[in-house]
Short mmCIF file of N, CA and C and ligand atoms in Angstrom, two decimals:
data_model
loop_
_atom_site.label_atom_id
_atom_site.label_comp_id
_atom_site.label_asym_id
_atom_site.label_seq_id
_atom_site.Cartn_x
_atom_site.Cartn_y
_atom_site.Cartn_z
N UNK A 881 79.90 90.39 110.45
CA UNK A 881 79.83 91.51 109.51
C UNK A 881 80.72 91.19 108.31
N UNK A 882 79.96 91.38 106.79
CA UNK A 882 81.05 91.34 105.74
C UNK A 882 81.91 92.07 105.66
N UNK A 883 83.15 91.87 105.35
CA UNK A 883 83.70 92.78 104.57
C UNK A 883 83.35 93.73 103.98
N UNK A 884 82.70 93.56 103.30
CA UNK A 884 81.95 94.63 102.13
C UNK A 884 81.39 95.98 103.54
N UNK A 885 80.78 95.45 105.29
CA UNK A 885 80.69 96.82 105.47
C UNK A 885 81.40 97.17 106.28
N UNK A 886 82.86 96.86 106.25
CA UNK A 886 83.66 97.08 107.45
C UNK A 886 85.21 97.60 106.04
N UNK A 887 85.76 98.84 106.48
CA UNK A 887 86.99 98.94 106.35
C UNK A 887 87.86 98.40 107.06
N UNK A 888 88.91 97.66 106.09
CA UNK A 888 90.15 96.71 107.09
C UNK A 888 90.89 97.59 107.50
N UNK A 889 91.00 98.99 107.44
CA UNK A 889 92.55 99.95 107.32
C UNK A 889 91.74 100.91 108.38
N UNK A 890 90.87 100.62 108.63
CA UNK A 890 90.14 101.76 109.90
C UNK A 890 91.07 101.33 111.33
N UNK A 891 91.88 102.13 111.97
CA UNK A 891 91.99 102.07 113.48
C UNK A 891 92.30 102.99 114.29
N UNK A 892 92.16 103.10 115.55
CA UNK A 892 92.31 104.50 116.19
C UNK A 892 93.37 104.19 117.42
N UNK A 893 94.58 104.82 116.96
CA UNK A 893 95.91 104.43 117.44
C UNK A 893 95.58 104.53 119.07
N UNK A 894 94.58 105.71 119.43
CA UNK A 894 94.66 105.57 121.00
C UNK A 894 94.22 104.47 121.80
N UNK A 895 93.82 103.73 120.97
CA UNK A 895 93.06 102.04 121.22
C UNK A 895 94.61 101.38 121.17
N UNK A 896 95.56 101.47 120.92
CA UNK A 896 96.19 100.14 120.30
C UNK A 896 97.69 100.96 121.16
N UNK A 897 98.24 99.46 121.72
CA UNK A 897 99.34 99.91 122.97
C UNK A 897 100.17 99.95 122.10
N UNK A 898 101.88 100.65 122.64
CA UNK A 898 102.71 101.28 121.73
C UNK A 898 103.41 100.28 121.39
N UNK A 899 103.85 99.58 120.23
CA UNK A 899 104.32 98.95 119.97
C UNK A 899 106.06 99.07 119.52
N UNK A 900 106.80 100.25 120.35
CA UNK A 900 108.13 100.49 120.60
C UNK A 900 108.70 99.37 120.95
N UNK A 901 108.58 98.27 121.39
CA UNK A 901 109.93 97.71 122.04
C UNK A 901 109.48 96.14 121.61
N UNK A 902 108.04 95.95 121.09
CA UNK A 902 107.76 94.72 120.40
C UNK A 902 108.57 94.29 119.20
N UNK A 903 108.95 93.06 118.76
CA UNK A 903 109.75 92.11 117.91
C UNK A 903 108.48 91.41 117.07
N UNK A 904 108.63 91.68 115.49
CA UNK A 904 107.33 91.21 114.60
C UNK A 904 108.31 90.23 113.49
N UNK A 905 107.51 88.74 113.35
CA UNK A 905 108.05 88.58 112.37
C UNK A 905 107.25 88.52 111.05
N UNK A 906 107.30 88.58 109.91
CA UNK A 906 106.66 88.43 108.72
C UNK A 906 106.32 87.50 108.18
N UNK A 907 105.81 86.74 107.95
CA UNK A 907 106.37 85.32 106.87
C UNK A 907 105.38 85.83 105.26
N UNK A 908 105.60 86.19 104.29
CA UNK A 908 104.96 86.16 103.62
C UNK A 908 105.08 85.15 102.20
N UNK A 909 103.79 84.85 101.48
CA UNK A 909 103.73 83.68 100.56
C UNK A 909 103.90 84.50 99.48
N UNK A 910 104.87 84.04 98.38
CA UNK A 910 105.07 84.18 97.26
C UNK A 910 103.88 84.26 95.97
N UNK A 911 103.18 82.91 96.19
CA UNK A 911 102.03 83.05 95.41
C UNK A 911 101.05 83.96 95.34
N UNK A 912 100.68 84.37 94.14
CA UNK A 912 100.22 85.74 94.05
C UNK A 912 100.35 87.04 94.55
N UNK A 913 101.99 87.20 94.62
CA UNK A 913 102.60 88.37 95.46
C UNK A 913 102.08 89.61 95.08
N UNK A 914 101.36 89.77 93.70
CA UNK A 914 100.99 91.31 93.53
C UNK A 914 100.12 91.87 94.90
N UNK A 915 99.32 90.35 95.12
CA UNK A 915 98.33 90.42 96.51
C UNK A 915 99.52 90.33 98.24
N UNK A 916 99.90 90.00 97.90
CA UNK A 916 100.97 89.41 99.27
C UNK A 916 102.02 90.74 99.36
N UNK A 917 102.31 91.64 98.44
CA UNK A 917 103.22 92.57 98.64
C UNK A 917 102.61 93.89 99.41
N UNK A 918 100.89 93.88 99.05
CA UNK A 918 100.44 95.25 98.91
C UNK A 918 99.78 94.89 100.46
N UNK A 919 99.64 93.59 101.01
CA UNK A 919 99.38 93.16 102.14
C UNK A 919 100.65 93.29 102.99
N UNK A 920 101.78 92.92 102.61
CA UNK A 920 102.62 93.18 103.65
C UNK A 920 103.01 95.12 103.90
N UNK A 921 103.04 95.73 102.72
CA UNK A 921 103.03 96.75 102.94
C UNK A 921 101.86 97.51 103.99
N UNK A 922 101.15 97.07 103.65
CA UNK A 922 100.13 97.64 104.93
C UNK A 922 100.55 97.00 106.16
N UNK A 923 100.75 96.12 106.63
CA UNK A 923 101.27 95.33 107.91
C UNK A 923 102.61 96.36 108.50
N UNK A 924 103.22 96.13 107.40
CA UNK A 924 104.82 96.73 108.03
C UNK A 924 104.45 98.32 108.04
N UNK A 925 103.16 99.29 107.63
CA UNK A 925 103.03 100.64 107.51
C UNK A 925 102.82 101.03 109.18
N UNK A 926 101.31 99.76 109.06
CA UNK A 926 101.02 99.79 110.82
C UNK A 926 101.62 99.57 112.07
N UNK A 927 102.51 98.97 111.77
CA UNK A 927 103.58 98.63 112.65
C UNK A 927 104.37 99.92 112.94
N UNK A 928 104.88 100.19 111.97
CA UNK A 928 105.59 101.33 112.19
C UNK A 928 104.91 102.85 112.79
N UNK A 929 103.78 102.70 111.88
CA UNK A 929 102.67 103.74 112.53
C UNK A 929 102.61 103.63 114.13
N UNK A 930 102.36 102.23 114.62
CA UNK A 930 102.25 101.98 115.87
C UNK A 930 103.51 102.51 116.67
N UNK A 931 104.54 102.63 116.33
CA UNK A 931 105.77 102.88 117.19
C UNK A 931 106.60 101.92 117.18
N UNK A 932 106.53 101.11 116.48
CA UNK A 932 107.52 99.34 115.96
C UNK A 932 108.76 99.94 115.23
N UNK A 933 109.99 99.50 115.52
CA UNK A 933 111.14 99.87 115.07
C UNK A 933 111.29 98.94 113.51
N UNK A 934 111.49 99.41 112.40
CA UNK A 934 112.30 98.55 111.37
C UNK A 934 112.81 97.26 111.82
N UNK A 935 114.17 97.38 112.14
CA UNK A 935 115.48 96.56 112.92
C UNK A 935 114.48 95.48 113.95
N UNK A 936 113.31 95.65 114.31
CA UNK A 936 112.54 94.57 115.25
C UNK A 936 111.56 93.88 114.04
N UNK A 937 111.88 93.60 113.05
CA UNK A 937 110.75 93.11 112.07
C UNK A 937 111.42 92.18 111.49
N UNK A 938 110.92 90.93 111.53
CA UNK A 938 111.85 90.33 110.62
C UNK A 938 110.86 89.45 109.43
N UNK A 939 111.17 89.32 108.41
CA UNK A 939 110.49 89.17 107.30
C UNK A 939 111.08 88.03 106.50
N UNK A 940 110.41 86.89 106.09
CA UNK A 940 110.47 85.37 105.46
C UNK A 940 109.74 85.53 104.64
N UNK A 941 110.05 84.95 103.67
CA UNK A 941 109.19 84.43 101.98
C UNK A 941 109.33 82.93 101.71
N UNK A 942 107.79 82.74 101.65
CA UNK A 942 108.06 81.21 101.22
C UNK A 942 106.79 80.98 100.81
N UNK A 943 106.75 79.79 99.29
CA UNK A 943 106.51 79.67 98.69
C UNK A 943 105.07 79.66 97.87
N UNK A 944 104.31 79.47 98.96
CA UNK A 944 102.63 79.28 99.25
C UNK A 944 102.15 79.33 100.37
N UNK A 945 100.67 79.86 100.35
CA UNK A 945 99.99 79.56 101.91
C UNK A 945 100.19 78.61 102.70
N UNK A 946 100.11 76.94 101.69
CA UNK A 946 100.62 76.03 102.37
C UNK A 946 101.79 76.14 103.07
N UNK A 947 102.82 76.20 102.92
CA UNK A 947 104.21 76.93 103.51
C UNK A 947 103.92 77.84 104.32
N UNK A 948 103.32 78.85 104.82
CA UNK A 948 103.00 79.74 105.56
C UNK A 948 103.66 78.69 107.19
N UNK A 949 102.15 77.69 107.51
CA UNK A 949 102.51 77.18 108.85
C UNK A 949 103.99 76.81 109.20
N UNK A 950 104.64 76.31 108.54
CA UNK A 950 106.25 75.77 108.46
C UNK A 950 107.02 77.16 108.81
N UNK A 951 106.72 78.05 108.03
CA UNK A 951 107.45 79.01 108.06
C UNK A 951 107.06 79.59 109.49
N UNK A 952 106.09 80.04 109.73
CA UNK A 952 105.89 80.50 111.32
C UNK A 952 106.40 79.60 112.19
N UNK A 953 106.05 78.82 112.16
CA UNK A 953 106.89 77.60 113.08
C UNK A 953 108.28 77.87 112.98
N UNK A 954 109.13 77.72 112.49
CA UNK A 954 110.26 77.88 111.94
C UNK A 954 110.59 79.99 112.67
N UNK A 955 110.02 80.45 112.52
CA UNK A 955 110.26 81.84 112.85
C UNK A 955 110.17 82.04 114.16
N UNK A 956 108.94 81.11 114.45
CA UNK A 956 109.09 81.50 116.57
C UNK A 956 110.24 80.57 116.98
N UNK A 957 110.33 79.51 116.65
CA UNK A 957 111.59 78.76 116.98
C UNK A 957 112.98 79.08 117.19
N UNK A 958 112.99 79.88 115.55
CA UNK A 958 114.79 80.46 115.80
C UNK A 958 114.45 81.68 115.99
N UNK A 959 113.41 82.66 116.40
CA UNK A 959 113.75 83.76 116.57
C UNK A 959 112.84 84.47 117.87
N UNK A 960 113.62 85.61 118.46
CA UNK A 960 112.57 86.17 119.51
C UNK A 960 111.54 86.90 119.05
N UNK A 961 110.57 86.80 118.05
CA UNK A 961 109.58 87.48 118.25
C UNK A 961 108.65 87.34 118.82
N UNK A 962 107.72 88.94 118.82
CA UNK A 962 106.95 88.37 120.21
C UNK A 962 105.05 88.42 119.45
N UNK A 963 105.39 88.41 118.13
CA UNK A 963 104.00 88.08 117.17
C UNK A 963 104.58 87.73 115.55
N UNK A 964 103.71 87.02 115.15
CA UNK A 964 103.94 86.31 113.77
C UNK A 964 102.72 86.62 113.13
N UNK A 965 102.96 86.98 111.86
CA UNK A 965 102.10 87.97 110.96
C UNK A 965 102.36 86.68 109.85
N UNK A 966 101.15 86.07 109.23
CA UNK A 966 101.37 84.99 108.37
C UNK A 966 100.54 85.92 107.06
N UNK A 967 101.19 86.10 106.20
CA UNK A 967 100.44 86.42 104.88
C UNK A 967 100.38 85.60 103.34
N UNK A 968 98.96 85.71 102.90
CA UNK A 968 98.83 84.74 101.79
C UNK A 968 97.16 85.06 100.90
N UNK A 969 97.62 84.86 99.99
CA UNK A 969 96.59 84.90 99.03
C UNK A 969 96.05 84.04 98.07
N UNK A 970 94.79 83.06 98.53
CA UNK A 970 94.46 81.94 98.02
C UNK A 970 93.55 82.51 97.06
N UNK A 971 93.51 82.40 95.66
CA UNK A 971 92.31 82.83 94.85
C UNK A 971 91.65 81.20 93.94
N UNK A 972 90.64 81.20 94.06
CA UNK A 972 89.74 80.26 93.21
C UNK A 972 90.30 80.00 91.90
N UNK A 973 90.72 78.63 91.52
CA UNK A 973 90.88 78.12 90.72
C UNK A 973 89.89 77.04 89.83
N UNK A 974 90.22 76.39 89.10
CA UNK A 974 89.39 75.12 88.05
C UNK A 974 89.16 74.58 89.42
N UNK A 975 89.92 74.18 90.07
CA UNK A 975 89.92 72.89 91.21
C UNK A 975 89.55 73.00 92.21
N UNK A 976 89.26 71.87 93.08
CA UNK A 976 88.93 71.80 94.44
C UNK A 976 90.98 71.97 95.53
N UNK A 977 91.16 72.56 94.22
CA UNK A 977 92.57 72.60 95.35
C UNK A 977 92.68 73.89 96.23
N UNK A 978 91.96 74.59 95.80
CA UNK A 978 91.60 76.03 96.81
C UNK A 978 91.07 75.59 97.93
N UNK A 979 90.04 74.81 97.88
CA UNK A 979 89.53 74.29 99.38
C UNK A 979 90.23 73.55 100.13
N UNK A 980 91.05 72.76 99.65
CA UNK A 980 92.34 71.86 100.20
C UNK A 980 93.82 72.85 101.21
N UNK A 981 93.73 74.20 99.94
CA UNK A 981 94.51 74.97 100.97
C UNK A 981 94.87 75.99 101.84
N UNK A 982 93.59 76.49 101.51
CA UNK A 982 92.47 77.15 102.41
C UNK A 982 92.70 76.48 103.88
N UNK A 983 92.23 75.23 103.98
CA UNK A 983 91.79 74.46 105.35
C UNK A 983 93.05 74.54 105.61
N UNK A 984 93.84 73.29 104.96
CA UNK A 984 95.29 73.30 105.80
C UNK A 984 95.78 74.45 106.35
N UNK A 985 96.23 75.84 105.81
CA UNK A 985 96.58 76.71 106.13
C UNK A 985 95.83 77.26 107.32
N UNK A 986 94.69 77.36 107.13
CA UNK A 986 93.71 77.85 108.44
C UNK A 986 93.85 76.84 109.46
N UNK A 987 94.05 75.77 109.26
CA UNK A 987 94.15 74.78 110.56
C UNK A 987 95.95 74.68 111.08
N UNK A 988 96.51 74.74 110.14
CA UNK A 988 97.51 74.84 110.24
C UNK A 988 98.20 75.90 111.77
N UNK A 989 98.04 77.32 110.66
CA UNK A 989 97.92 78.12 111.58
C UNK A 989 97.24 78.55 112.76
N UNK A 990 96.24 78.20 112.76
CA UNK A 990 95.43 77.53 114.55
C UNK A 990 96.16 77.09 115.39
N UNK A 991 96.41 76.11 114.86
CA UNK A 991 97.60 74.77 115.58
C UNK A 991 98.59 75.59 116.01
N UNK A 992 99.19 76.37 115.47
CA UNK A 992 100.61 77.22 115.74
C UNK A 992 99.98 77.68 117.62
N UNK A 993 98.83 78.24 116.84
CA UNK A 993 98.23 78.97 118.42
C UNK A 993 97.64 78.42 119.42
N UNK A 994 97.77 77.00 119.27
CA UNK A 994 97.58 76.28 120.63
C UNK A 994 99.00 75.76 120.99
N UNK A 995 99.89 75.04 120.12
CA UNK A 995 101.09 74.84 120.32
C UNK A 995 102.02 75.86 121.28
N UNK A 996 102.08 76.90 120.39
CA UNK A 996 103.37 77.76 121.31
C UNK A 996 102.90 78.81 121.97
N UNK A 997 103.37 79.63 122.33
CA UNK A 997 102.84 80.91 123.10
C UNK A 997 103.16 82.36 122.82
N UNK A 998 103.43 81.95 121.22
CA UNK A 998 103.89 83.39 120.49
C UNK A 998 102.55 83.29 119.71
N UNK A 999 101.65 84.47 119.66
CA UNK A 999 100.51 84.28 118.23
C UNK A 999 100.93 84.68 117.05
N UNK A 1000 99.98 84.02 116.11
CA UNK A 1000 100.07 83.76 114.82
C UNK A 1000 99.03 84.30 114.37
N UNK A 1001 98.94 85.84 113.66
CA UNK A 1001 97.96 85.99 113.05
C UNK A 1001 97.92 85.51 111.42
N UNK A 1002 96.60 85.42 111.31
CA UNK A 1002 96.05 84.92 110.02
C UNK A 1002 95.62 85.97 109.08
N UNK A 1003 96.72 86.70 108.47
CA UNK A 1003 96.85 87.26 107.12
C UNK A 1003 96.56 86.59 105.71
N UNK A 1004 95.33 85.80 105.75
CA UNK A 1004 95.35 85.29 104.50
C UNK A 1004 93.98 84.78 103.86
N UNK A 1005 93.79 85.94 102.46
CA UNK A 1005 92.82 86.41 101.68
C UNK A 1005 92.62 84.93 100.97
N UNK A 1006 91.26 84.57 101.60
CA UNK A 1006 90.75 83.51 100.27
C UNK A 1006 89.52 83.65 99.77
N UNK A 1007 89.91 84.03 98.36
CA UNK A 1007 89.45 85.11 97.57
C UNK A 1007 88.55 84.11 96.41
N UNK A 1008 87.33 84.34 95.80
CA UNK A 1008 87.07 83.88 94.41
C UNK A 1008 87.36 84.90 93.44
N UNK A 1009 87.46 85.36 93.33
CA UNK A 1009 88.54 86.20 92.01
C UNK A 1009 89.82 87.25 92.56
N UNK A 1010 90.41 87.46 91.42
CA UNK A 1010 91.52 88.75 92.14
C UNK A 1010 90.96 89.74 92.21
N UNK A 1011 90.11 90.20 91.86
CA UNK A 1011 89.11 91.71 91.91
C UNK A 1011 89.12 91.73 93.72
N UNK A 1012 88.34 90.16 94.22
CA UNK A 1012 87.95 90.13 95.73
C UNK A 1012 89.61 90.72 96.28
N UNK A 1013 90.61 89.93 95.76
CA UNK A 1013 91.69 90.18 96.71
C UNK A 1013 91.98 90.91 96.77
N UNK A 1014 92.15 92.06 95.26
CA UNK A 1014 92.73 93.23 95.17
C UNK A 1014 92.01 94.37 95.72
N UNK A 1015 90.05 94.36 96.20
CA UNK A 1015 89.76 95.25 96.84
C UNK A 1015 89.99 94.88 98.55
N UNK A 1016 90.61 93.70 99.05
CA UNK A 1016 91.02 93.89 99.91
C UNK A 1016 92.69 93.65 100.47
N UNK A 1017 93.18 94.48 99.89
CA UNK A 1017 94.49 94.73 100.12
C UNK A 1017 94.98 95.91 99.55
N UNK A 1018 94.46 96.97 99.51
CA UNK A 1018 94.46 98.16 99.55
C UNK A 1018 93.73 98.41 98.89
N UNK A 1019 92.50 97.83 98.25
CA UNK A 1019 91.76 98.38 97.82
C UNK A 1019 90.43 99.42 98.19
N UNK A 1020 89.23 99.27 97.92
CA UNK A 1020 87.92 99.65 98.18
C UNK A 1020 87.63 99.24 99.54
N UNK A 1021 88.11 98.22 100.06
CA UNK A 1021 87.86 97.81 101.48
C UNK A 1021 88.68 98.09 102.64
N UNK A 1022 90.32 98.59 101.44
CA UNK A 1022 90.69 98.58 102.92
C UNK A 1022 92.45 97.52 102.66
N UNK A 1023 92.77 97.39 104.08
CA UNK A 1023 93.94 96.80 103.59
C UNK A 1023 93.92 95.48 104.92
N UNK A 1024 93.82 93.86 104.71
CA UNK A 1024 93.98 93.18 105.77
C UNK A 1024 94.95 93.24 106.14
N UNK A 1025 96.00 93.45 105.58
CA UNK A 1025 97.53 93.58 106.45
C UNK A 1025 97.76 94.57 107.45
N UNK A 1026 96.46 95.62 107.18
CA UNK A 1026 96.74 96.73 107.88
C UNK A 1026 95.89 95.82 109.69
N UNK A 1027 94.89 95.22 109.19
CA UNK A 1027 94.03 94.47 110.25
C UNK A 1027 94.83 93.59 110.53
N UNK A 1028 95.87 93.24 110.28
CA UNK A 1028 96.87 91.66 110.64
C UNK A 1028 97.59 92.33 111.54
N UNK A 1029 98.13 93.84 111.08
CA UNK A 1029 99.13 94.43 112.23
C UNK A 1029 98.34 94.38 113.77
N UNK A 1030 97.56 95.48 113.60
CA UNK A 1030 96.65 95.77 114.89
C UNK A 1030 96.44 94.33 115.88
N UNK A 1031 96.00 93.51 114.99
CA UNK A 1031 95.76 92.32 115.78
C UNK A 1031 97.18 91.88 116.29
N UNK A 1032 98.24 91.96 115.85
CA UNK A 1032 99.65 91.59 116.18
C UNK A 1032 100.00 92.04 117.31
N UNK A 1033 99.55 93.61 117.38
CA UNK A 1033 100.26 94.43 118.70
C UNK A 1033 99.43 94.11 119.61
N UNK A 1034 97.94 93.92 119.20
CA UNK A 1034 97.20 93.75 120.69
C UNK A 1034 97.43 92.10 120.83
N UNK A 1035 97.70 91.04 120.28
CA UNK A 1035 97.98 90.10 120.62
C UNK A 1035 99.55 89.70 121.52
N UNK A 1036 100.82 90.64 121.00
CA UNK A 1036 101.26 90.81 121.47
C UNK A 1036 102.11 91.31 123.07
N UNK A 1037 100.42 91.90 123.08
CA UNK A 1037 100.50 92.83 124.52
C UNK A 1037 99.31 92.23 125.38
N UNK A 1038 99.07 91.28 125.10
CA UNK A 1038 97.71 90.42 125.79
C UNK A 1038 97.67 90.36 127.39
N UNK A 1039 97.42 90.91 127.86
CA UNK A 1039 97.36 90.48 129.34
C UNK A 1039 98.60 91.45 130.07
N UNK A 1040 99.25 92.46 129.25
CA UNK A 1040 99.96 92.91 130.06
C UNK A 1040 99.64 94.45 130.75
N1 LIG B 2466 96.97 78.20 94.22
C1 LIG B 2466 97.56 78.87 95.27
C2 LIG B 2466 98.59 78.30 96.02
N2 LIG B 2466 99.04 77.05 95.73
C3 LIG B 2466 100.33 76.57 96.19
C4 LIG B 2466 100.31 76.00 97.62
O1 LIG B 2466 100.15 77.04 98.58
C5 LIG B 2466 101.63 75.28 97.90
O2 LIG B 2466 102.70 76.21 97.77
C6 LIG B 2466 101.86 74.13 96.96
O3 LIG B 2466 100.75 73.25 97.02
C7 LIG B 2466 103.15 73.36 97.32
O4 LIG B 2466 103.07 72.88 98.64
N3 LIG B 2466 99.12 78.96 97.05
C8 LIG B 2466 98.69 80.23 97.38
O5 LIG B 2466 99.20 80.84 98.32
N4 LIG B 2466 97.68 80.80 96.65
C9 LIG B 2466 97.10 80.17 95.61
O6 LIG B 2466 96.16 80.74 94.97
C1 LIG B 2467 94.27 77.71 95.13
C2 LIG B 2467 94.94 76.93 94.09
O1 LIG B 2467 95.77 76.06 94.32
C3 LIG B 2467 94.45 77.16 92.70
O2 LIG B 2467 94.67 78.51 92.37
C4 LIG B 2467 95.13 76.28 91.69
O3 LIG B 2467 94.40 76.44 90.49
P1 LIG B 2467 93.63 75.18 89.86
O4 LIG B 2467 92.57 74.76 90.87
O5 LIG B 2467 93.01 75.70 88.56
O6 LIG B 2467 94.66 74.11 89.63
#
């Protein structure tokens, strides 16, 4: 299903376990933060919506999508959380360098999720214009950060 017929910000809390005593970390990408801010704000809304304490969130900035995998890596390593929320906003450029970091990042972050045993969701809009990104990150569609949370807590709580 596209985007176009699914709201990202639709969820029905009695579906989704309480996320009181879960540990979230953030990592979000700098590049194109007008997109990356309004995405983490929805992430950290749901969280909290969910029953997630502030003080259990911990939040990284770094520099590009590319950077994203490093940084999650780097976050389950030194820290106890018990889900990693990767956010980023790739928009179409002159170049074939969008497709270059697109993949890495998506494979990247895969890799995280066969490697360790903390998940890594994939918060990250790759967009051909900012119109695409900006109707999905709080826009007309909806908010993926708000869909990055949900997936966090139920990934979080997998099997328990
Ligand atoms: N063009 C975008 C980038 N490019 C930067 C890379 O992510 C990376 O930081 C650089 O290649 C140095 O390693 N990053 C985005 O997140 N979004 C873009 O649109
Ligand atoms: C995704 C990118 O790296 C891209 O925005 C960079 O722009 P360009 O392809 O015009 O160099």
């Amino acid at each position: 299903m596209a985007t176009a017929n699914k709201n990202l910000s639709v969820y029905d809390k009695a579906t989704i376990p309480n996320a009181k005593d879960l540990r979230f970390g953030i990592v979000v990408s700098e590049w194109n933060s007008e997109i990356t801010e309004e995405l983490c704000t929805g992430a950290l809304e749901a969280l909290l919506d969910c029953g997630a304490s502030s003080e259990n969130i911990i939040r990284w900035d770094v520099p590009g999508s590319f950077e994203l995998t490093f940084g999650c890596k780097k976050m389950i390593l030194d820290t106890k959380v018990d889900a990693v929320i990767a956010i980023g906003s790739v928009i179409q450029g002159e170049t074939k360098h969008f497709d270059f970091v697109c993949s890495a990042t998506a494979q990247g972050i895969k890799d995280l999720n066969v490697q360790f045993n903390t998940p890594v969701i994939f918060c990250v809009l790759t967009d051909n214009t900012l119109q695409q990104a900006q109707e999905r990150s709080g826009g007309k569609h909806g908010n993926k950060g708000t869909e990055a949370a949900i997936a966090a807590i139920k990934m979080a709580t997998l099997g328990a």
